[in-house]
């Protein structure tokens, strides 16, 4: 059996079991396995964390095992597929009512023709099956170390590919891993879209500037006289209705004003509001993915079900995944790493900063944990300062109030301070919550330990 036949048969089995075709990562695992590659090499080739590749591989072998009725693993996959070639064909016939891409109808000769079809002949008879893909990921960051985000990736994949969400936001505090998660996601699903483009909004382009750039990308030259027949480009939404597109806009927070409550557009950027409204209100077959510290206000207001919108607020890594950060720094595993991880909320960037400090100073975790000490390396202070600089004066007042409290407090106690009116306090708490700057549980508010320590130092210095 050649590689193409193996992948096609495996794809049909996975589809028969799950209702979904092989994704890019699953296919990469099968390709690497057929070529005798280790998980380490497969992970390096696709720029993915090895532990995540192993996890996906384990689930894939389980699916194939259940379909074939025997144990399938990485070590015996190739031999199993060779031995099962004829039984597989018979087995797949049983699923002909579930598989829309192949019509068996008891005709094994027809199946054989499909499995061994010539790609050029197939594309001629069905030109829509393999459309030309146009991907511009030149502004997408290179994926470095990626820590296990299995559940988040699955949630986003389901939302985009199964539920056909038209607008998705990934927000969270700086360093939590939003862009890394989106980068991994795009690598897994990009071939499900005819057009994929990643754009960073770090330079705060106006909407007309962004729209012109995107329209030029979508308007791939197909006719030498197209410029003459279409002198005026159609609105961007028309391209999203005509084609299956995925647009990723990173650093979305740069559209919003500093010194204002969350989601307040900068002057000259208000036109984005109309674009986001079109994306969520009009019918189209595309998806817009927004990444940033805060989301557009009109999107955060939508919470009810049955809408083509999904919002994911990213939280810290679990202790198992976060420990990988310390291992990468060459630090020996210690039981009290978990305490340190919790203090820094599992934030990858914050933990890397502390890990670097530990390595450079040669200290131990036990030294850092005395009296619940939270160290703030200078690079971590710079990160926190960037976020605090975006806050309104009202929000800063609330942070100072919360920093004084040793325990979580309710709204009534904050009002007792008498410094902020109830209306302003509620607006400030809502804005801080949208910026992931405060924590709320059972109607009690508190600051994350790292941010509380930083605010206290600011108070002392001032």
Coordinates of N, CA, C and O in Angstrom, one line a residue, residues 15 17 21 165-166 182 194 220 222 230 234-235 343 350 358 371 377 400:
X15 N -13.6 9.0 9.9 CA -14.9 9.7 9.6 C -16.1 8.8 10.0 O -17.1 9.3 10.5
X17 N -16.2 6.7 12.4 CA -16.3 6.7 13.8 C -16.7 8.0 14.4 O -17.5 8.1 15.4
X21 N -13.3 14.3 9.3 CA -12.1 13.8 8.6 C -10.8 14.0 9.3 O -10.8 14.8 10.3
X165 N -18.9 28.9 13.5 CA -18.9 30.2 14.1 C -18.3 31.2 13.2 O -17.3 31.0 12.5
X166 N -18.9 32.4 13.1 CA -18.5 33.4 12.2 C -17.5 34.5 12.9 O -16.8 35.1 12.2
X182 N -3.6 30.5 19.1 CA -4.2 30.8 17.8 C -3.3 30.3 16.7 O -3.7 29.8 15.6
X194 N -10.3 28.2 2.0 CA -9.7 28.6 0.7 C -8.8 29.7 0.9 O -7.7 29.8 0.2
X220 N -7.5 37.5 -6.0 CA -6.5 36.8 -6.8 C -6.7 37.0 -8.3 O -7.8 36.8 -8.7
X222 N -7.4 36.4 -11.8 CA -7.9 35.2 -12.6 C -8.1 35.5 -14.0 O -8.2 34.6 -14.9
X230 N -13.8 45.2 -13.6 CA -14.1 45.4 -12.2 C -13.3 46.6 -11.7 O -12.4 46.3 -10.8
X234 N -15.4 45.2 -4.7 CA -16.6 45.0 -3.9 C -16.3 45.1 -2.5 O -15.1 44.9 -2.1
X235 N -17.2 45.4 -1.6 CA -17.0 45.5 -0.1 C -16.4 44.1 0.4 O -16.7 43.1 -0.2
X343 N 0.8 30.8 42.3 CA 1.0 32.2 42.7 C 1.1 33.1 41.4 O 0.6 34.2 41.4
X350 N 5.0 35.0 32.6 CA 5.4 35.3 33.9 C 6.3 34.2 34.5 O 7.3 34.5 35.2
X358 N 15.5 32.6 38.7 CA 16.0 31.5 39.5 C 17.3 31.0 38.9 O 18.3 30.7 39.7
X371 N 7.2 33.2 53.3 CA 6.2 34.2 53.6 C 5.4 34.6 52.3 O 5.0 35.8 52.2
X377 N 10.5 40.4 38.7 CA 11.6 40.8 37.9 C 11.3 42.0 37.0 O 10.1 42.3 36.7
X400 N -6.5 50.0 43.5 CA -5.9 50.5 44.7 C -6.7 50.0 45.9 O -6.2 49.6 47.0

